[in-house]
XYZ file of C-alpha atoms in Angstrom:
754
model
C 0.000 0.000 0.000
C 1.158 3.506 -0.758
C -0.070 6.945 0.159
C -1.058 7.636 -3.460
C -2.633 4.485 -4.786
C -1.865 3.471 -8.357
C -4.821 3.975 -10.652
C -6.511 6.423 -8.268
C -9.882 7.739 -9.470
C -9.103 10.986 -11.348
C -12.240 12.549 -9.902
C -10.511 12.793 -6.529
C -7.948 15.327 -7.751
C -10.576 17.085 -9.867
C -12.937 17.520 -6.925
C -10.147 18.752 -4.693
C -9.144 21.366 -7.249
C -12.709 22.711 -7.344
C -13.233 22.986 -3.593
C -13.326 26.094 -1.483
C -11.828 25.897 1.986
C -15.317 25.491 3.485
C -16.076 22.618 1.111
C -12.805 20.939 1.985
C -13.376 21.173 5.718
C -16.935 19.881 5.319
C -15.418 16.613 4.067
C -13.351 16.292 7.247
C -16.173 16.304 9.790
C -19.242 14.344 10.793
C -22.691 15.408 11.860
C -24.385 13.757 14.820
C -28.026 14.385 15.487
C -28.134 14.064 19.263
C -30.857 12.076 20.986
C -33.746 14.271 22.097
C -33.580 12.682 25.570
C -30.318 14.530 26.143
C -28.520 11.293 26.982
C -24.771 11.059 26.430
C -23.640 7.960 24.547
C -20.103 9.281 24.152
C -17.741 10.619 26.829
C -18.449 14.227 27.831
C -20.789 14.633 24.853
C -22.964 16.953 26.909
C -20.159 19.536 26.896
C -20.648 20.146 23.177
C -23.385 21.967 21.291
C -24.680 19.963 18.330
C -24.750 23.226 16.341
C -27.082 24.059 13.472
C -29.495 21.596 11.934
C -28.316 19.029 9.447
C -29.345 20.912 6.305
C -27.519 24.082 7.335
C -24.543 22.105 8.673
C -24.126 20.242 5.374
C -24.642 23.145 2.964
C -21.019 22.778 1.780
C -21.196 18.964 1.807
C -20.514 16.440 4.548
C -17.787 13.933 5.261
C -19.574 11.597 7.683
C -23.064 11.097 9.038
C -22.653 9.795 12.581
C -24.847 6.942 13.776
C -28.227 7.701 12.153
C -29.503 4.249 13.174
C -27.673 3.858 16.458
C -28.503 6.953 18.464
C -32.145 6.223 19.326
C -34.714 3.508 18.526
C -35.831 3.908 14.910
C -37.543 1.484 12.588
C -34.780 0.399 10.198
C -36.875 0.702 7.040
C -38.203 4.138 8.021
C -34.720 5.408 8.786
C -33.381 3.977 5.521
C -36.000 5.952 3.620
C -34.912 9.116 5.427
C -31.224 8.347 4.800
C -31.716 7.815 1.068
C -33.514 11.146 0.920
C -30.741 12.971 2.755
C -28.019 11.446 0.574
C -30.016 12.406 -2.512
C -30.167 15.952 -1.121
C -26.368 16.023 -0.887
C -26.061 14.779 -4.464
C -28.608 17.180 -5.916
C -28.509 20.253 -3.684
C -24.836 20.775 -2.797
C -22.458 22.273 -5.349
C -20.194 19.254 -5.720
C -22.815 16.545 -5.142
C -20.737 14.225 -2.941
C -22.654 11.909 -0.571
C -21.615 11.318 3.035
C -19.987 8.263 4.556
C -22.395 6.762 7.084
C -20.776 5.137 10.094
C -22.198 3.072 12.943
C -20.972 1.089 15.923
C -20.831 -2.646 15.197
C -18.803 -4.264 17.956
C -21.443 -6.868 18.861
C -23.467 -6.529 15.699
C -24.921 -3.417 14.113
C -25.827 -1.254 17.108
C -29.343 -0.493 15.923
C -32.812 -1.355 17.095
C -34.009 -4.821 16.048
C -30.524 -5.852 14.861
C -28.913 -9.136 15.883
C -26.685 -8.860 18.950
C -23.748 -11.233 18.891
C -21.412 -12.229 21.727
C -19.006 -9.564 22.972
C -15.383 -9.650 21.765
C -14.142 -11.459 24.884
C -16.338 -14.302 23.699
C -14.704 -14.125 20.264
C -11.422 -14.652 22.059
C -12.822 -17.502 24.149
C -13.943 -19.321 21.003
C -10.445 -19.253 19.479
C -12.296 -19.563 16.161
C -11.196 -16.879 13.677
C -13.131 -18.534 10.854
C -16.427 -18.218 12.704
C -15.665 -14.629 13.718
C -15.041 -13.836 10.044
C -18.472 -15.222 9.177
C -20.032 -13.100 11.917
C -18.260 -10.017 10.582
C -19.523 -10.714 7.074
C -23.121 -11.098 8.282
C -22.906 -7.836 10.218
C -21.414 -6.128 7.184
C -24.215 -7.282 4.893
C -26.829 -5.841 7.256
C -24.971 -2.552 7.402
C -24.511 -2.271 3.665
C -28.184 -3.024 3.058
C -29.057 -0.028 5.224
C -26.610 2.299 3.486
C -23.896 2.174 6.159
C -20.326 2.366 4.863
C -18.038 2.256 7.871
C -18.121 0.324 11.123
C -16.394 1.531 14.281
C -14.960 -1.874 15.158
C -13.088 -4.010 16.053
C -11.274 -3.118 19.278
C -7.640 -4.266 19.170
C -6.642 -3.133 22.662
C -4.675 -5.825 24.499
C -6.007 -6.453 28.007
C -3.477 -5.437 30.633
C -5.594 -4.773 33.727
C -9.007 -6.395 34.309
C -10.111 -3.457 36.445
C -10.426 -1.385 33.249
C -14.088 -1.030 32.298
C -13.586 -1.598 28.592
C -12.135 -5.093 29.009
C -15.439 -6.496 27.720
C -14.825 -4.762 24.373
C -11.456 -6.483 23.990
C -10.595 -9.905 22.626
C -7.724 -11.171 24.748
C -4.682 -10.456 26.886
C -2.511 -11.995 24.160
C -1.616 -9.657 21.269
C -1.335 -12.455 18.714
C -4.772 -13.829 19.591
C -6.160 -10.295 19.368
C -4.545 -9.718 15.991
C -5.594 -13.039 14.507
C -9.221 -12.871 15.596
C -9.649 -9.140 14.967
C -8.181 -9.510 11.485
C -10.743 -12.223 10.768
C -13.528 -9.833 11.799
C -12.050 -7.095 9.591
C -11.880 -9.475 6.645
C -15.497 -10.502 7.130
C -16.863 -6.994 7.555
C -14.956 -5.621 4.573
C -16.029 -8.537 2.368
C -19.494 -6.969 2.521
C -18.220 -3.582 1.353
C -18.122 -1.956 4.793
C -14.853 -0.417 5.963
C -13.642 -1.575 9.359
C -12.143 0.878 11.853
C -9.354 -0.366 14.082
C -9.485 1.082 17.568
C -8.075 2.393 19.762
C -4.669 3.189 18.238
C -2.720 2.724 20.481
C -1.997 1.808 24.121
C -5.435 2.728 25.464
C -5.792 -0.449 27.538
C -2.470 0.162 29.275
C -3.855 3.034 31.330
C -2.515 3.469 34.840
C -4.528 1.490 37.440
C -7.061 0.465 34.804
C -8.694 3.902 34.745
C -10.452 5.045 31.584
C -8.530 7.902 29.949
C -5.740 7.255 32.453
C -2.163 8.025 31.405
C -0.105 5.253 29.835
C 3.489 4.688 30.889
C 4.381 1.938 28.430
C 7.943 1.980 27.174
C 8.774 1.656 23.481
C 9.429 -2.091 23.804
C 6.064 -2.842 25.403
C 4.400 -0.597 22.851
C 6.065 -2.423 19.956
C 5.859 -6.003 21.228
C 2.417 -5.912 22.856
C 0.141 -3.017 21.934
C 1.124 -2.506 18.292
C 1.191 -6.167 17.233
C -2.538 -6.617 16.501
C -2.783 -3.251 14.730
C 0.072 -4.093 12.412
C -1.507 -7.456 11.630
C -4.854 -5.868 10.766
C -3.345 -2.990 8.787
C -1.269 -5.374 6.697
C -4.421 -7.448 6.118
C -6.078 -4.425 4.500
C -8.067 -2.597 7.184
C -9.311 0.664 5.696
C -9.649 2.931 8.734
C -7.991 3.533 12.092
C -9.290 5.443 15.131
C -6.972 7.101 17.617
C -6.904 6.339 21.332
C -7.972 9.021 23.797
C -4.972 8.351 25.964
C -1.546 9.886 26.299
C 1.661 7.848 26.225
C 4.481 9.242 28.326
C 2.801 12.643 28.272
C 2.042 12.829 24.535
C -1.647 12.465 23.576
C -1.984 9.994 20.716
C -4.317 12.380 18.855
C -1.376 14.771 18.450
C 1.410 12.213 17.979
C 2.710 12.394 14.415
C 5.315 9.710 15.083
C 2.514 7.172 15.626
C -0.259 8.379 13.322
C 1.993 9.176 10.366
C 5.538 7.975 10.957
C 4.617 4.465 12.055
C 1.128 3.907 10.668
C 1.637 5.352 7.199
C 5.341 5.670 6.486
C 6.457 2.362 8.009
C 3.353 0.185 7.673
C 2.058 1.697 4.436
C -1.474 2.386 5.665
C -3.343 4.394 3.018
C -6.841 4.541 4.506
C -8.423 7.199 6.685
C -7.622 7.982 10.288
C -10.695 9.136 12.210
C -10.821 10.762 15.611
C -12.468 8.990 18.481
C -15.488 11.041 19.463
C -14.395 14.535 20.623
C -10.755 13.440 20.851
C -9.507 16.475 18.923
C -11.298 18.915 21.232
C -9.940 16.983 24.208
C -6.419 18.111 23.262
C -7.563 21.514 24.467
C -10.213 20.629 27.043
C -8.656 17.664 28.848
C -5.006 17.161 27.913
C -4.090 20.827 28.000
C -1.613 20.604 25.126
C -3.556 22.962 22.828
C -4.290 26.594 23.579
C -7.683 26.647 21.852
C -9.848 24.575 19.464
C -7.982 25.856 16.399
C -4.651 24.821 17.893
C -6.114 21.404 18.733
C -7.367 21.006 15.162
C -3.999 21.929 13.698
C -2.114 19.529 15.936
C -4.440 16.607 15.189
C -4.589 17.258 11.450
C -0.817 17.578 11.112
C -0.313 14.468 13.256
C -2.453 12.455 10.852
C -6.108 12.520 11.942
C -8.086 13.044 8.745
C -11.655 13.196 10.052
C -13.049 14.734 13.214
C -15.897 12.715 14.706
C -18.672 12.851 15.585
C -19.081 16.524 14.623
C -17.011 19.535 13.565
C -16.228 21.299 16.815
C -12.626 22.015 15.813
C -12.257 21.111 12.124
C -14.778 23.698 10.879
C -14.594 27.343 12.014
C -11.537 26.967 14.299
C -9.506 25.132 11.648
C -10.629 27.535 8.910
C -9.343 30.433 11.007
C -6.035 28.631 11.615
C -5.586 27.956 7.896
C -6.368 31.518 6.902
C -3.946 32.870 9.501
C -1.169 30.627 8.202
C -0.928 28.626 11.426
C -1.935 25.463 9.521
C -0.827 24.851 5.945
C -3.391 24.131 3.262
C -1.343 21.097 2.213
C -2.348 19.369 5.456
C -6.024 19.989 4.699
C -5.644 18.812 1.097
C -3.912 15.625 2.184
C -6.777 14.697 4.515
C -9.479 15.637 1.997
C -7.770 13.501 -0.634
C -7.872 10.510 1.698
C -11.575 11.029 2.441
C -12.465 11.415 -1.241
C -10.381 8.357 -2.075
C -12.354 6.407 0.534
C -15.632 7.636 -0.942
C -14.466 6.551 -4.383
C -13.568 3.098 -3.030
C -17.038 2.828 -1.471
C -18.730 3.800 -4.738
C -20.084 7.026 -3.318
C -18.758 9.222 -6.119
C -21.069 7.343 -8.489
C -24.045 7.053 -6.146
C -27.247 8.961 -6.963
C -29.581 7.404 -4.360
C -32.384 7.379 -6.894
C -32.726 3.636 -6.330
C -35.374 2.691 -3.747
C -34.244 2.141 -0.154
C -34.851 -1.259 1.459
C -38.412 -1.690 2.658
C -38.370 -5.215 4.113
C -35.429 -5.234 6.497
C -34.703 -8.254 8.690
C -31.611 -7.573 10.743
C -31.986 -10.696 12.885
C -32.763 -13.446 10.406
C -32.066 -17.160 10.694
C -28.490 -16.778 9.448
C -27.689 -14.163 12.084
C -29.208 -16.243 14.848
C -27.428 -19.410 13.764
C -24.078 -17.616 13.799
C -24.870 -16.018 17.156
C -25.758 -19.456 18.535
C -22.569 -21.095 17.269
C -20.340 -18.361 18.620
C -22.100 -18.350 21.978
C -21.812 -22.126 22.297
C -18.134 -22.154 21.329
C -17.259 -19.384 23.771
C -18.675 -20.737 27.056
C -15.755 -21.720 29.306
C -16.092 -24.457 31.910
C -13.796 -23.367 34.746
C -14.507 -26.096 37.296
C -16.524 -29.310 37.440
C -16.603 -32.044 40.075
C -18.668 -34.286 37.809
C -21.985 -32.567 38.483
C -22.088 -31.351 34.888
C -23.619 -32.290 32.576
C -26.947 -32.433 34.416
C -28.365 -35.828 33.568
C -30.999 -36.124 36.304
C -30.760 -32.894 38.268
C -33.980 -33.299 40.251
C -35.387 -30.067 41.670
C -33.468 -27.082 40.333
C -33.492 -23.591 41.847
C -32.248 -20.837 39.547
C -30.993 -17.972 41.682
C -29.275 -14.660 41.052
C -29.674 -11.192 39.559
C -28.569 -12.180 36.051
C -30.732 -15.284 35.759
C -33.743 -13.544 34.248
C -32.260 -10.411 32.660
C -31.874 -10.351 28.883
C -29.628 -7.295 29.161
C -27.186 -9.431 31.154
C -26.343 -11.235 27.914
C -25.074 -8.076 26.187
C -22.049 -5.803 26.360
C -21.862 -2.054 26.710
C -21.775 -1.371 22.958
C -24.905 -3.387 22.279
C -27.945 -1.278 21.423
C -29.716 -2.827 24.400
C -27.257 -1.406 26.913
C -25.900 1.591 25.012
C -29.138 3.281 23.990
C -32.293 1.591 25.301
C -31.759 2.520 28.981
C -32.570 6.100 27.953
C -35.828 4.952 26.347
C -37.734 3.143 29.095
C -40.690 1.167 27.882
C -39.157 0.451 24.477
C -39.141 -3.247 23.711
C -35.831 -5.011 23.170
C -36.667 -5.614 19.525
C -34.996 -9.036 19.306
C -35.555 -12.408 20.921
C -33.043 -12.994 23.715
C -34.083 -15.846 26.025
C -32.676 -15.437 29.508
C -30.690 -18.153 31.258
C -33.782 -18.886 33.362
C -36.054 -19.258 30.343
C -33.513 -21.401 28.530
C -32.982 -23.668 31.530
C -36.731 -24.114 31.884
C -36.865 -25.171 28.223
C -33.877 -27.470 28.671
C -34.638 -29.037 32.062
C -38.357 -28.565 32.655
C -39.793 -26.911 35.746
C -37.371 -24.812 37.751
C -37.921 -22.336 40.568
C -36.511 -18.842 40.519
C -35.389 -16.337 43.145
C -33.426 -13.181 42.308
C -31.731 -12.961 45.701
C -30.125 -9.549 45.181
C -29.468 -6.921 42.541
C -26.287 -6.792 40.481
C -24.661 -3.995 42.445
C -26.997 -2.805 45.170
C -26.339 -3.245 48.916
C -29.739 -4.740 49.779
C -29.518 -8.180 51.399
C -33.234 -8.624 52.059
C -33.583 -11.208 49.296
C -30.867 -13.518 50.607
C -33.267 -15.329 52.930
C -35.491 -16.261 49.977
C -32.413 -17.487 48.096
C -31.398 -19.695 51.036
C -34.892 -21.116 51.264
C -35.076 -21.857 47.546
C -31.683 -23.565 47.599
C -32.575 -25.613 50.690
C -35.662 -26.956 48.948
C -33.760 -27.881 45.784
C -31.470 -30.702 44.752
C -29.304 -28.287 42.756
C -28.862 -24.514 42.733
C -27.827 -22.713 39.559
C -26.632 -19.289 40.690
C -26.307 -16.728 37.879
C -24.286 -13.660 38.834
C -22.071 -11.093 37.170
C -22.174 -7.680 35.546
C -24.507 -5.031 34.244
C -22.939 -3.340 31.222
C -23.331 0.412 31.027
C -21.698 3.748 30.328
C -19.710 6.126 32.535
C -20.503 4.762 35.962
C -24.011 3.555 35.119
C -22.898 -0.072 34.983
C -20.496 -2.416 36.719
C -18.508 -2.810 33.504
C -18.295 -0.913 30.244
C -16.835 2.367 29.067
C -16.055 4.525 32.078
C -17.090 1.775 34.523
C -13.731 0.925 36.052
C -13.135 -0.950 39.314
C -10.694 -0.723 42.174
C -11.321 -4.334 43.186
C -12.231 -7.567 41.427
C -14.864 -8.933 43.783
C -18.265 -9.661 42.289
C -20.251 -6.402 42.348
C -22.645 -5.585 45.157
C -23.529 -8.400 47.546
C -23.349 -11.149 44.927
C -20.501 -12.996 46.632
C -22.551 -12.991 49.830
C -25.451 -14.425 47.839
C -23.287 -17.279 46.572
C -21.856 -17.902 50.027
C -25.358 -18.076 51.530
C -26.474 -20.614 48.934
C -23.309 -22.680 49.414
C -23.968 -22.734 53.153
C -27.196 -24.682 52.596
C -25.176 -27.687 51.431
C -27.058 -27.865 48.137
C -24.655 -28.361 45.202
C -24.079 -25.068 43.387
C -23.424 -24.536 39.703
C -22.149 -20.979 39.448
C -22.720 -19.171 36.140
C -20.723 -15.995 35.587
C -22.238 -13.571 33.058
C -19.556 -10.917 33.036
C -17.587 -8.476 30.936
C -14.325 -8.987 32.792
C -12.656 -11.794 34.737
C -13.367 -11.580 38.464
C -11.351 -12.952 41.384
C -13.456 -16.057 41.987
C -10.822 -18.498 43.224
C -12.932 -19.058 46.346
C -15.825 -20.249 44.182
C -13.684 -22.553 42.037
C -12.756 -24.491 45.152
C -16.252 -24.729 46.656
C -18.820 -24.883 43.868
C -19.774 -28.100 42.126
C -19.122 -26.380 38.810
C -18.300 -22.897 37.547
C -19.214 -21.690 34.062
C -17.884 -18.449 32.566
C -19.683 -16.609 29.763
C -18.437 -13.215 28.576
C -21.663 -11.449 27.484
C -22.668 -14.248 25.084
C -25.309 -12.342 23.094
C -28.874 -13.047 22.045
C -28.373 -16.830 21.949
C -26.309 -16.875 25.132
C -29.105 -18.151 27.369
C -29.681 -21.325 25.317
C -25.919 -21.778 24.911
C -25.376 -21.747 28.679
C -28.363 -24.016 29.268
C -27.016 -26.372 26.624
C -23.652 -26.592 28.368
C -25.324 -27.324 31.714
C -27.601 -30.001 30.262
C -24.873 -31.568 28.149
C -26.489 -30.768 24.814
C -23.427 -28.598 24.155
C -19.952 -29.912 24.897
C -18.060 -26.887 26.270
C -15.074 -25.876 24.192
C -14.296 -22.268 25.143
C -10.857 -21.434 26.464
C -9.896 -18.449 28.581
C -8.716 -15.485 26.484
C -7.767 -13.818 29.778
C -6.407 -15.168 33.032
C -8.747 -15.430 36.013
C -6.924 -13.295 38.596
C -6.193 -14.346 42.146
C -6.983 -10.822 43.361
C -7.105 -7.221 42.180
C -3.634 -6.744 43.602
C -2.126 -9.588 41.566
C -0.322 -7.174 39.262
C 1.196 -7.051 36.725
C -1.710 -8.941 35.264
C -1.630 -11.519 32.517
C 0.386 -14.507 31.464
C 2.682 -12.633 29.070
C 5.181 -11.614 31.739
C 8.917 -11.848 32.423
C 10.149 -14.111 35.238
C 10.394 -11.413 37.908
C 6.729 -10.424 37.405
C 5.639 -13.786 38.798
C 5.671 -15.317 42.264
C 8.943 -16.036 43.994
C 11.021 -15.708 47.130
C 11.676 -12.017 46.508
C 8.065 -11.017 47.196
C 5.328 -11.956 49.641
C 2.622 -11.502 46.992
C 1.509 -14.383 44.786
C 0.358 -13.323 41.328
C -0.414 -16.858 40.129
C -3.834 -16.714 38.468
C -6.765 -18.740 39.730
C -7.101 -20.085 36.185
C -4.446 -19.507 33.518
C -4.742 -18.160 29.996
C -5.975 -20.842 27.604
C -7.701 -22.924 30.308
C -11.059 -24.577 29.708
C -12.614 -27.918 30.571
C -14.660 -30.198 28.328
C -16.906 -33.226 28.675
C -14.320 -34.953 26.488
C -10.637 -35.472 27.205
C -7.815 -34.621 24.819
C -4.250 -35.873 24.675
C -1.412 -34.112 22.857
C 1.639 -36.090 21.821
C 4.199 -36.651 19.073
C 5.462 -33.078 19.153
C 8.030 -32.717 16.366
C 10.244 -29.654 15.989
C 13.854 -28.902 15.148
C 16.259 -29.807 16.636
C 17.746 -26.737 14.894
C 16.390 -23.869 12.823
C 17.943 -20.777 11.335
C 17.084 -17.470 12.995
C 15.987 -16.172 9.591
C 13.675 -19.065 8.733
C 11.256 -19.555 11.614
C 10.220 -22.878 13.123
C 8.087 -25.753 11.832
C 6.175 -27.702 14.503
C 3.825 -30.670 14.380
C 1.730 -32.171 17.167
C -0.930 -34.857 17.348
C -4.195 -34.325 19.248
C -6.519 -37.201 20.156
C -10.009 -37.186 21.612
C -9.775 -39.848 24.300
C -13.298 -39.194 25.573
C -16.603 -40.854 24.720
C -18.243 -37.940 22.882
C -17.379 -35.537 20.087
C -15.741 -32.303 21.115
C -13.465 -29.467 20.074
C -9.975 -28.879 21.411
C -7.990 -25.665 21.074
C -4.454 -26.802 20.332
C -2.149 -24.152 21.801
C 1.513 -23.835 20.865
C 3.659 -21.855 23.294
C 7.305 -20.922 23.317
C 9.944 -19.386 25.533
C 13.217 -17.804 24.512
C 15.455 -19.109 27.293
C 18.274 -16.553 27.077
C 17.916 -13.221 25.296
C 19.468 -9.766 25.317
C 16.324 -8.362 26.964
C 13.928 -10.110 29.335
C 11.390 -12.321 27.607
C 8.020 -13.745 28.704
C 7.924 -17.056 30.514
C 5.334 -18.162 27.956
C 4.194 -16.766 24.623
C 1.429 -18.026 22.366
C 2.960 -18.820 18.979
C -0.060 -20.366 17.291
C -3.391 -22.065 17.893
C -5.954 -24.194 16.107
C -9.498 -25.159 17.017
C -9.934 -28.832 16.083
C -13.200 -30.792 16.042
C -12.745 -34.468 16.923
C -14.968 -37.530 17.148
C -14.369 -39.990 20.026
C -11.067 -41.767 19.475
C -10.150 -39.569 16.511
C -6.640 -38.165 16.106
C -5.480 -35.310 13.919
C -2.121 -33.684 13.314
C -1.706 -29.935 13.566
C 1.233 -28.335 11.773
C 2.392 -24.840 12.721
C 4.693 -22.773 10.510
C 5.969 -20.102 12.885
C 7.585 -17.231 10.949
C 10.555 -15.276 12.285
C 8.314 -12.290 13.099
C 6.406 -14.432 15.655
C 9.684 -15.281 17.390
C 11.042 -11.752 17.193
C 11.193 -9.107 19.890
C 12.441 -5.554 20.142
C 16.083 -5.816 21.075
C 18.259 -3.413 23.004
C 18.809 -1.308 19.869
C 15.074 -0.870 19.311
C 14.961 -3.187 16.282
C 12.873 -6.370 15.913
C 15.277 -9.305 15.992
C 15.478 -13.073 16.331
C 18.529 -14.095 18.336
C 20.340 -17.434 18.294
C 19.818 -19.715 21.279
C 17.442 -22.283 22.687
C 13.694 -21.960 22.151
C 11.543 -24.184 24.375
C 8.239 -25.178 22.785
C 5.237 -26.881 24.338
C 1.616 -27.795 23.757
C -0.889 -28.301 26.530
C -4.296 -27.425 27.904
C -3.220 -23.890 28.892
C -0.146 -21.668 28.972
C 0.906 -23.367 32.219
C 0.430 -26.956 31.022
C 3.576 -28.369 29.413
C 2.008 -31.630 28.349
C 4.502 -32.240 25.561
C 7.708 -30.263 24.987
C 10.599 -29.841 22.577
C 13.646 -27.609 22.353
C 14.845 -26.016 19.134
C 18.290 -24.442 18.830
C 18.036 -21.274 16.760
C 21.264 -20.934 14.836
C 23.019 -18.286 12.804
C 23.531 -14.575 13.356
C 21.073 -12.162 14.938
C 18.322 -11.731 12.354
C 16.722 -8.335 11.910
C 13.135 -8.902 10.768
C 12.422 -6.801 7.656
C 9.364 -4.568 7.545
C 6.479 -6.315 5.829
C 7.513 -9.812 6.909
C 4.691 -12.343 7.450
C 3.205 -11.891 10.913
C 0.862 -14.850 11.226
C 1.616 -18.465 12.019
C 0.484 -20.825 9.293
C -1.760 -23.651 10.524
C -2.650 -26.932 8.784
C -4.834 -29.655 10.253
C -4.668 -33.131 8.725
């Protein structure tokens, strides 16, 4: 990819040459018609005036139309008719006749009323199934394109570093390679439908101090390169067409004003030639929050020159303030022209320069059809993780079952923060959900027959009055299914979600007390966790008959969980994040150097309650015949083969996980690093061989000189049921000189299953 693409549509340069300054700046902003309820569905949105009406705002044209479907409940067909009319107005009534790019949120499906709501990204990670995630992305993209939407603000490529951070539920994994592989699959699927994906949040956002949203990031250049940037580079090289900046600052420099990242790295080194869009209000925040810009015009100039092409969701800084800065000479016109060229090039790629919108809009719109539901069901079923089981599961003859807990009969408990159900509908009380989403209670009743139900407590309230009813229900039952967890929301209105950070990792409210009270009855307890982050539940793993983890599993999540409990579904999810021992078990995550773990030099034990990659099944799997090496050149990568066998009595899926450790290196290296993975379906007694072709870039790290290298020395490899399980091992001696990995080298491990 190059900045000026070969064969570029000549109309781009022609349009640019015709434009006045006002027409140019109009292409660099969005318009967001705020919800009449006055609710804020973006951070600090209430601090900004939405300005003139849409017709006046767009008199010189318009770059983006922000979330016309996703801001309030609207009938999709009715809104499509309005959208076609507005786009036709731009074509026919503005001087240059250029339609707007329409963007929407699409992290768990198109965030619009009546649209399918898929599992949250943590569930994508738990499935370890990039192929299925690609299919989900393609289905979402087709719905968006049908409604005239051109760009989706997803996926999130932030690598989880601290589970206290509220936006963990939007992320895929704590492992950068898993994030990159699965996110790239989503990008490929979405863009196959003609909708441009937007990678966010570039970069380092999830590394905020103490897990606080917007908190400063103190990552060094090596952590930035080897952890945070890895998934972005993978997705950019796979063809992602848009990137969104992170709100955060890194070592005192806000990303929105960092030319070294947004231009030097992203464009000049990686060759990205798409558009860079601002996270909502991020340009204005350079002045209002970061304090690095004297006024809105200064903020606009800094962001534009750094590499942000489009200000979203509106034009608070890129219209009048930027026009003034350009006319005064503070900002060069070349910077404006460069950004406008990129936007027009994107519109040409999307077919908007040819669009007339005289064709009829869709009138029969089904955003939650059988295909969507089937994909949602598969992904939900593949992502449920069985954390503990004493043999109680599957429930063959459970007897009397009491279903207890605040998330047992709440459809919203199945969805993440960026679902329409939790992002928008709370501001529209009385509005129906718009999609079928059976609760865990309803699904268990369908699966098992009659069950009793007691809520026991709320998700995060202090009231303990309902605990007595929960004890009574459990005492009268042969089995208690206790469903606890999170309520996704925005800016302190939930227990998890954007702006809903934690300073501990106990279950919210009095939910732990609820579980303890039920356990005290002596009735066996199956604990179901419906959460958006991993909680410190080691106490429950040791005492409950079984523990099941579901990370906001979407509209089919209730039946998926019920299916796992009944045995209709053989659990196959694996942890994309470690289950922490406590909130103080920092630094968090498996990808750590030796001194970040437990040892005699500290009294604190950071060993997780369950490690990355862990997950039980109703089948058993054996890994053997690991073949690798014994030598490999530093410039050639490593070829590995391993056999996996289903030694159980029922069909199941195993996630074959290949890990490695560089024993001696010039800088400290992780004690374990995921090098490749493969989800393999196996019949009872069946064996298959998985071959991994690990390229040098997967073995590389940023050396002392700041360059990605592969060094000679021993590389220990293993395959097992988690990062901590060295079921079968091999050692490969990497030979030859230190190998500097060239830019553009293959980043992904090749996988073949035979």
